[in-house]
Amino acid sequence: MNINLPEAVENIIETLDKAGFEGFIVGGCVRDACLGVEPKDWDITTSAKPEEVKALFKRTIDTGIEHGTVTVMIERQGYEVTTYRIDGKYKDGRHPEEVVFTPSLEEDLKRRDFTINAMAYNESAGLVDLYGGMDDLKAKRIRCVGDAAQRFREDALRILRALRFSAQLGFDISEETKSAILEIKENLKLISKERIREELNKLLLSDEPEKISLVHDFALAGIIYENGGKPVIFPSECGDKMLSALKASAKIKELRWSIYLNSLSGEEANVFMRALKFDNKTTATVKKLCAFSDVKIDCEEISVKHMIQKVGLSEFDLLIALQNLLGFCDDTTAGALMDIKEKIVKRGDALFLKDLKINGSDLLECGIKKGENIGKMLELLLEKVVEDYSLNDREKLFKIVDELKEDL
């Protein structure tokens, strides 16, 4: 087995070797290289202790020194170098109480989650594969290192990582690992919502997002979808239409979450997204998409304008994609709606208050009283302009104001 290492990685390993220490690339970068995929990150493991690593390189950052990790900076790129370690007892189903450094690569590898992530490599030793990782890569199999139940007791997040790797790599989960998931799944209650969200995000944005169904197959949904101990409404099942839509969809976070949650109302989707600690923008977008996923949009400018006002300009594109994927509008209708939207945008039609050619200050000068009346008048003007885009002209708008202000 030969892996072409970046020059900087070779230099780090060579520097460690010349100083009398071992150095290997390890984990995901070895897995990806063996699969013929260019690794995004190159992690290095070593027999050198953190202070010894720091003494060997000019620029280092203490990114996780209590766990043995030092980032070595070469030019503007950082490379994590971590000391071989043995994890102590796990205090909370997620973090070890203590970390003990060890001179043994074998001890370091056997604490890792899955066999495909427990391989190491350097040019002199070649591939170090003590737990059958290469066999599992060839068999397209996710299998824990050693006792699967023990690995999940140590860190229950590994359960979701198993599902995520299955989706990202297109691998099956071994029977032993499946059994351990069912045995230890309640420990997922110990995992933060942020960590759960990130694993599910990666799963849904993978090449096989339909494997979100594994969450339901293993009956994990009722455990991970809750807020402060209270259950949150979630999709009761992953039907064929949902899974097909996910498979066919673009890798857009808001779109794929909206497909998964399309059976929920907008408000239910809002509660769900907040329970998983999503950011406000993503939450708001998914809420709107779920609320209008099955609402018919006529192929008329006024209908398109009104929907854009409800969901937003960029969100409108996602809504049409969502409706098309779920079968609420066919390809011809989706294309026609997008053409109308593009015509509206190209023409520069006013769709929101900010698009009006006059503002609140202009209305004050026209004698409109400060406060609610300003807002009401702007809304009335926008209604007129949405119906007839040619009215978005300062002179025409001032004339309309004169006609309407007596009615406020």
Coordinates of C-alpha atoms in Angstrom, one line a residue:
M1 CA 0.0 0.0 0.0
N2 CA 1.4 3.4 -1.0
I3 CA -0.2 6.7 -0.1
N4 CA 1.1 9.9 -1.6
L5 CA 1.6 12.3 1.3
P6 CA 1.7 16.1 1.0
E7 CA 5.2 17.4 1.4
A8 CA 4.4 19.2 4.6
V9 CA 3.0 15.9 6.1
E10 CA 6.1 14.0 5.0
N11 CA 8.3 16.7 6.6
I12 CA 6.4 16.5 9.9
I13 CA 6.7 12.7 10.0
E14 CA 10.4 12.8 9.0
T15 CA 11.1 15.4 11.7
L16 CA 9.5 13.2 14.3
D17 CA 11.5 10.2 13.0
K18 CA 14.8 12.0 13.1
A19 CA 14.2 13.0 16.7
G20 CA 13.6 9.3 17.7
F21 CA 9.8 9.3 17.6
E22 CA 7.2 7.5 15.6
G23 CA 4.8 9.5 13.3
F24 CA 1.9 8.2 11.2
I25 CA -1.1 9.6 9.4
V26 CA -4.1 8.2 11.0
G27 CA -7.9 7.9 10.9
G28 CA -10.1 9.4 8.2
C29 CA -7.2 10.5 5.9
V30 CA -5.9 6.9 5.7
R31 CA -9.5 5.7 5.1
D32 CA -10.1 8.2 2.3
A33 CA -6.7 7.6 0.7
C34 CA -7.4 3.9 0.6
L35 CA -10.7 4.6 -1.1
G36 CA -9.0 6.8 -3.7
V37 CA -10.5 10.0 -2.2
E38 CA -8.4 13.1 -1.6
P39 CA -8.3 13.6 2.2
K40 CA -9.6 17.0 3.4
D41 CA -7.4 16.9 6.5
W42 CA -4.2 15.1 7.3
D43 CA -4.1 14.0 11.0
I44 CA -0.9 12.7 12.4
T45 CA -0.4 10.5 15.5
T46 CA 2.9 10.2 17.3
S47 CA 4.8 8.6 20.2
A48 CA 6.1 12.1 21.0
K49 CA 4.4 13.9 23.9
P50 CA 2.9 17.4 23.3
E51 CA 5.8 19.3 24.8
E52 CA 8.3 17.2 22.6
V53 CA 6.3 18.0 19.5
K54 CA 6.3 21.7 20.3
A55 CA 10.1 21.6 20.8
L56 CA 10.6 20.2 17.3
F57 CA 8.6 22.8 15.3
K58 CA 8.9 26.6 15.0
R59 CA 5.2 27.4 15.0
T60 CA 2.6 25.4 17.0
I61 CA -0.8 26.0 18.5
D62 CA -2.1 24.3 21.7
T63 CA -5.4 23.3 20.1
G64 CA -6.1 20.4 22.5
I65 CA -3.0 19.9 24.4
E66 CA -4.8 18.3 27.4
H67 CA -5.8 15.5 25.1
G68 CA -2.3 15.4 23.4
T69 CA -3.1 17.5 20.3
V70 CA -0.8 20.2 19.0
T71 CA -1.4 21.9 15.7
V72 CA 1.8 22.3 13.7
M73 CA 1.7 25.3 11.4
I74 CA 3.6 25.0 8.1
E75 CA 3.2 28.2 6.1
R76 CA -0.5 29.0 6.6
Q77 CA -1.7 25.4 6.9
G78 CA -2.3 23.6 10.2
Y79 CA -1.7 19.9 10.8
E80 CA -3.0 18.3 14.0
V81 CA -0.3 16.1 15.7
T82 CA -1.7 14.0 18.5
T83 CA 0.2 11.8 21.0
Y84 CA -0.7 8.1 21.2
R85 CA -3.1 7.9 24.1
I86 CA -5.3 5.6 26.2
D87 CA -8.7 7.0 27.2
G88 CA -9.7 6.5 30.8
K89 CA -13.2 5.7 32.0
Y90 CA -15.9 7.7 30.2
K91 CA -17.8 9.8 32.8
D92 CA -20.8 10.9 30.8
G93 CA -21.1 8.6 27.8
R94 CA -19.2 11.1 25.8
H95 CA -15.9 12.2 27.4
P96 CA -13.1 10.2 29.1
E97 CA -12.3 11.2 32.7
E98 CA -8.6 11.2 31.9
V99 CA -6.2 10.7 29.0
V100 CA -3.0 8.7 29.5
F101 CA -0.2 9.1 26.9
T102 CA 1.3 5.8 25.7
P103 CA 4.3 4.9 23.5
S104 CA 2.1 2.2 21.8
L105 CA 0.5 2.8 18.5
E106 CA -1.6 -0.3 19.0
E107 CA -3.1 1.0 22.2
D108 CA -3.9 4.3 20.5
L109 CA -5.6 2.6 17.5
K110 CA -7.7 0.2 19.6
R111 CA -9.6 3.1 21.4
R112 CA -10.9 4.3 18.0
D113 CA -14.5 3.9 16.9
F114 CA -14.6 1.9 13.6
T115 CA -12.1 -0.3 12.0
I116 CA -12.0 1.8 8.9
N117 CA -10.9 4.8 11.0
A118 CA -8.3 2.8 13.0
M119 CA -5.6 2.4 10.4
A120 CA -2.3 4.3 10.3
Y121 CA 0.4 4.8 7.7
N122 CA 3.9 6.1 7.1
E123 CA 6.3 5.4 4.2
S124 CA 8.7 3.3 6.2
A125 CA 6.2 1.0 8.0
G126 CA 3.5 1.1 5.3
L127 CA -0.1 0.5 6.3
V128 CA -0.7 -0.5 9.9
D129 CA -4.1 -2.2 10.0
L130 CA -4.5 -4.2 13.2
Y131 CA -8.3 -4.5 13.3
G132 CA -9.3 -5.4 9.7
G133 CA -10.1 -2.0 8.4
M134 CA -9.0 -2.7 4.9
D135 CA -11.1 -5.9 4.8
D136 CA -14.1 -3.8 5.9
L137 CA -13.4 -1.2 3.3
K138 CA -13.4 -3.9 0.6
A139 CA -16.6 -5.3 2.1
K140 CA -18.1 -1.9 2.3
R141 CA -18.9 -2.5 6.0
I142 CA -19.1 -0.3 9.1
R143 CA -17.8 -2.3 12.1
C144 CA -16.6 -1.2 15.5
V145 CA -13.1 -1.8 16.8
G146 CA -13.3 -4.6 19.4
D147 CA -16.5 -4.8 21.4
A148 CA -19.1 -2.7 19.7
A149 CA -21.3 -2.2 22.8
Q150 CA -18.3 -1.0 24.7
R151 CA -17.4 1.5 22.0
F152 CA -20.9 2.9 22.1
R153 CA -21.0 3.0 25.9
E154 CA -17.8 5.1 25.8
D155 CA -19.3 7.6 23.4
A156 CA -23.0 7.2 22.3
L157 CA -22.4 9.8 19.5
R158 CA -20.6 6.9 17.7
I159 CA -24.1 5.5 17.0
L160 CA -25.0 8.4 14.8
R161 CA -21.5 8.4 13.3
A162 CA -22.1 4.8 12.2
L163 CA -25.3 5.9 10.4
R164 CA -23.5 8.9 9.0
F165 CA -20.5 6.9 7.6
S166 CA -23.0 4.4 6.2
A167 CA -24.6 7.3 4.2
Q168 CA -21.4 9.1 3.3
L169 CA -19.6 5.9 2.1
G170 CA -22.5 3.8 0.9
F171 CA -21.5 1.1 3.4
D172 CA -23.7 -1.4 5.3
I173 CA -23.5 -1.6 9.1
S174 CA -22.3 -5.0 10.5
E175 CA -24.7 -7.2 12.4
E176 CA -22.7 -6.9 15.6
T177 CA -22.6 -3.2 15.3
K178 CA -26.4 -3.1 14.6
S179 CA -27.1 -5.2 17.7
A180 CA -24.9 -2.8 19.8
I181 CA -26.8 0.2 18.5
L182 CA -30.1 -1.3 19.6
E183 CA -28.6 -2.2 23.0
I184 CA -27.0 1.2 23.8
K185 CA -29.3 3.6 21.9
E186 CA -30.8 5.1 25.1
N187 CA -27.4 6.6 25.9
L188 CA -28.0 9.1 23.0
K189 CA -29.9 11.1 25.6
L190 CA -26.5 12.0 27.0
I191 CA -25.4 13.7 23.8
S192 CA -25.8 17.4 23.2
K193 CA -28.3 18.5 20.6
E194 CA -25.6 20.4 18.8
R195 CA -23.5 17.2 18.2
I196 CA -26.7 15.3 17.2
R197 CA -27.6 18.0 14.7
E198 CA -24.1 18.0 13.1
E199 CA -24.1 14.3 12.5
L200 CA -27.6 14.3 11.0
N201 CA -26.6 17.3 8.8
K202 CA -23.7 15.3 7.5
L203 CA -25.9 12.3 6.9
L204 CA -28.5 14.4 5.0
L205 CA -25.9 16.1 2.9
S206 CA -24.2 12.9 1.9
D207 CA -24.6 11.0 -1.4
E208 CA -27.2 8.7 0.3
P209 CA -29.4 11.0 2.3
E210 CA -32.2 8.5 2.2
K211 CA -30.3 6.6 4.9
I212 CA -31.9 9.1 7.4
S213 CA -34.4 6.2 7.5
L214 CA -31.9 4.3 9.7
V215 CA -32.8 6.8 12.5
H216 CA -36.3 5.3 12.3
D217 CA -35.3 1.7 11.6
F218 CA -33.2 1.7 14.9
A219 CA -36.0 3.6 16.7
L220 CA -33.7 6.4 17.6
A221 CA -36.0 9.3 16.6
G222 CA -37.9 9.3 19.9
I223 CA -34.6 9.5 21.8
I224 CA -32.8 12.2 19.8
Y225 CA -35.8 14.3 18.9
E226 CA -36.7 15.8 22.2
N227 CA -36.5 19.2 23.9
G228 CA -35.6 19.3 27.6
G229 CA -36.9 15.8 28.0
K230 CA -40.2 16.5 26.2
P231 CA -40.8 14.7 22.9
V232 CA -40.9 16.8 19.7
I233 CA -43.1 16.0 16.8
F234 CA -41.1 14.3 14.1
P235 CA -41.8 12.4 10.8
S236 CA -43.6 9.1 11.9
E237 CA -42.0 7.2 9.0
C238 CA -39.8 7.6 6.0
G239 CA -42.1 6.9 3.1
D240 CA -40.9 6.1 -0.4
K241 CA -41.9 9.5 -1.7
M242 CA -39.7 11.2 0.9
L243 CA -36.8 9.0 0.4
S244 CA -37.0 9.3 -3.4
A245 CA -37.2 13.1 -3.1
L246 CA -34.1 13.1 -0.8
K247 CA -32.1 11.0 -3.3
A248 CA -33.0 13.3 -6.2
S249 CA -32.5 16.6 -4.4
A250 CA -29.6 19.0 -4.6
K251 CA -27.2 19.0 -1.6
I252 CA -28.8 22.0 0.0
K253 CA -29.2 21.8 3.8
E254 CA -32.5 23.7 4.0
L255 CA -34.0 21.7 1.1
R256 CA -33.1 18.3 2.4
W257 CA -34.3 19.1 5.9
S258 CA -37.6 20.4 4.4
I259 CA -38.1 17.2 2.4
Y260 CA -37.5 15.1 5.6
L261 CA -39.9 17.3 7.6
N262 CA -42.5 17.9 4.9
S263 CA -45.2 16.0 6.8
L264 CA -45.0 18.6 9.6
S265 CA -46.7 22.0 9.7
G266 CA -44.5 25.1 9.5
E267 CA -44.8 25.6 13.3
E268 CA -44.1 21.9 14.1
A269 CA -41.0 22.1 11.8
N270 CA -40.0 25.3 13.7
V271 CA -40.2 23.5 17.1
F272 CA -38.2 20.6 15.7
M273 CA -35.4 22.8 14.3
R274 CA -35.1 24.8 17.5
A275 CA -35.0 21.5 19.5
L276 CA -31.9 20.6 17.5
K277 CA -30.4 24.0 18.1
F278 CA -30.3 25.1 14.4
D279 CA -29.4 28.7 13.7
N280 CA -32.3 31.2 13.2
K281 CA -31.9 31.6 9.4
T282 CA -32.0 27.9 8.7
T283 CA -34.9 27.4 11.1
A284 CA -36.9 30.2 9.5
T285 CA -36.3 28.9 6.0
V286 CA -37.3 25.3 6.8
K287 CA -40.4 26.6 8.7
K288 CA -41.5 28.5 5.6
L289 CA -40.8 25.7 3.2
C290 CA -42.8 23.2 5.3
A291 CA -45.7 25.6 5.7
F292 CA -46.0 26.1 1.9
S293 CA -44.8 22.8 0.5
D294 CA -48.2 21.8 -0.7
V295 CA -49.7 25.2 -1.5
K296 CA -50.6 25.6 -5.1
I297 CA -49.0 28.5 -6.9
D298 CA -50.8 29.7 -10.0
C299 CA -48.7 30.4 -13.1
E300 CA -49.5 34.1 -12.9
E301 CA -47.3 37.1 -11.9
I302 CA -49.5 38.2 -9.0
S303 CA -49.6 34.6 -7.5
V304 CA -45.8 34.3 -7.8
K305 CA -45.3 37.7 -6.3
H306 CA -47.5 36.9 -3.3
M307 CA -45.6 33.7 -2.6
I308 CA -42.2 35.4 -2.9
Q309 CA -43.5 37.9 -0.3
K310 CA -44.4 35.1 2.0
V311 CA -41.2 33.0 1.7
G312 CA -38.5 35.3 0.4
L313 CA -36.8 35.7 -3.0
S314 CA -34.1 33.0 -2.7
E315 CA -36.4 30.8 -0.7
F316 CA -38.9 30.8 -3.5
D317 CA -36.4 28.8 -5.7
L318 CA -36.1 26.2 -2.9
L319 CA -39.9 26.0 -2.5
I320 CA -40.4 25.3 -6.2
A321 CA -37.7 22.6 -6.0
L322 CA -39.4 21.1 -2.9
Q323 CA -42.8 21.1 -4.5
N324 CA -41.5 19.5 -7.7
L325 CA -39.5 16.8 -5.8
L326 CA -42.6 16.0 -3.7
G327 CA -44.9 15.9 -6.7
F328 CA -47.0 18.9 -5.8
C329 CA -46.1 20.5 -9.1
D330 CA -44.8 18.9 -12.3
D331 CA -41.6 19.8 -14.3
T332 CA -43.6 22.0 -16.7
T333 CA -45.3 24.0 -14.0
A334 CA -42.0 24.3 -12.0
G335 CA -40.3 25.7 -15.1
A336 CA -43.1 28.1 -15.8
L337 CA -43.1 29.4 -12.2
M338 CA -39.3 30.0 -12.3
D339 CA -39.6 31.8 -15.6
I340 CA -42.2 34.1 -14.2
K341 CA -40.0 34.8 -11.1
E342 CA -37.0 35.6 -13.3
K343 CA -39.1 38.0 -15.4
I344 CA -40.2 39.8 -12.2
V345 CA -36.6 40.0 -10.9
K346 CA -35.2 41.2 -14.2
R347 CA -37.9 43.9 -14.4
G348 CA -37.0 45.0 -10.9
D349 CA -40.5 44.8 -9.5
A350 CA -41.0 46.0 -5.9
L351 CA -41.9 43.0 -3.7
F352 CA -40.9 44.3 -0.3
L353 CA -41.1 47.6 1.5
K354 CA -37.5 48.3 1.0
D355 CA -38.1 48.2 -2.8
L356 CA -40.5 51.1 -2.7
K357 CA -39.3 54.4 -4.3
I358 CA -40.4 56.3 -1.2
N359 CA -39.9 55.7 2.5
G360 CA -41.1 56.7 5.9
S361 CA -39.2 60.0 5.8
D362 CA -40.9 60.9 2.6
L363 CA -44.3 60.2 4.2
L364 CA -43.5 62.4 7.2
E365 CA -42.9 65.3 4.8
C366 CA -46.3 64.5 3.2
G367 CA -48.0 65.1 6.5
I368 CA -48.5 61.4 7.5
K369 CA -48.3 61.2 11.3
K370 CA -45.4 59.4 12.8
G371 CA -46.1 55.9 14.1
E372 CA -48.6 53.3 13.0
N373 CA -49.9 55.4 10.1
I374 CA -46.5 55.4 8.4
G375 CA -46.4 51.6 8.4
K376 CA -50.0 51.3 7.2
M377 CA -49.4 53.7 4.3
L378 CA -46.3 51.9 3.2
E379 CA -48.2 48.6 3.3
L380 CA -51.0 50.1 1.2
L381 CA -48.5 51.5 -1.3
L382 CA -46.8 48.1 -1.6
E383 CA -50.1 46.4 -2.3
K384 CA -50.7 48.8 -5.2
V385 CA -47.2 48.4 -6.6
V386 CA -47.3 44.6 -6.4
E387 CA -50.5 44.7 -8.5
D388 CA -49.0 47.2 -11.0
Y389 CA -45.2 47.4 -11.1
S390 CA -45.4 50.7 -13.1
L391 CA -46.7 52.5 -10.1
N392 CA -43.3 52.3 -8.3
D393 CA -42.4 55.8 -9.3
R394 CA -41.9 58.6 -6.8
E395 CA -44.3 61.0 -8.5
K396 CA -47.0 58.3 -8.9
L397 CA -46.5 57.2 -5.3
F398 CA -46.9 60.7 -3.8
K399 CA -50.1 61.0 -5.8
I400 CA -51.4 57.8 -4.3
V401 CA -50.4 59.0 -0.8
D402 CA -52.5 62.1 -1.3
E403 CA -55.5 60.0 -2.3
L404 CA -55.2 57.6 0.6
K405 CA -54.0 59.7 3.5
E406 CA -57.5 60.9 4.4
D407 CA -58.6 57.3 5.0
L408 CA -55.9 56.6 7.6

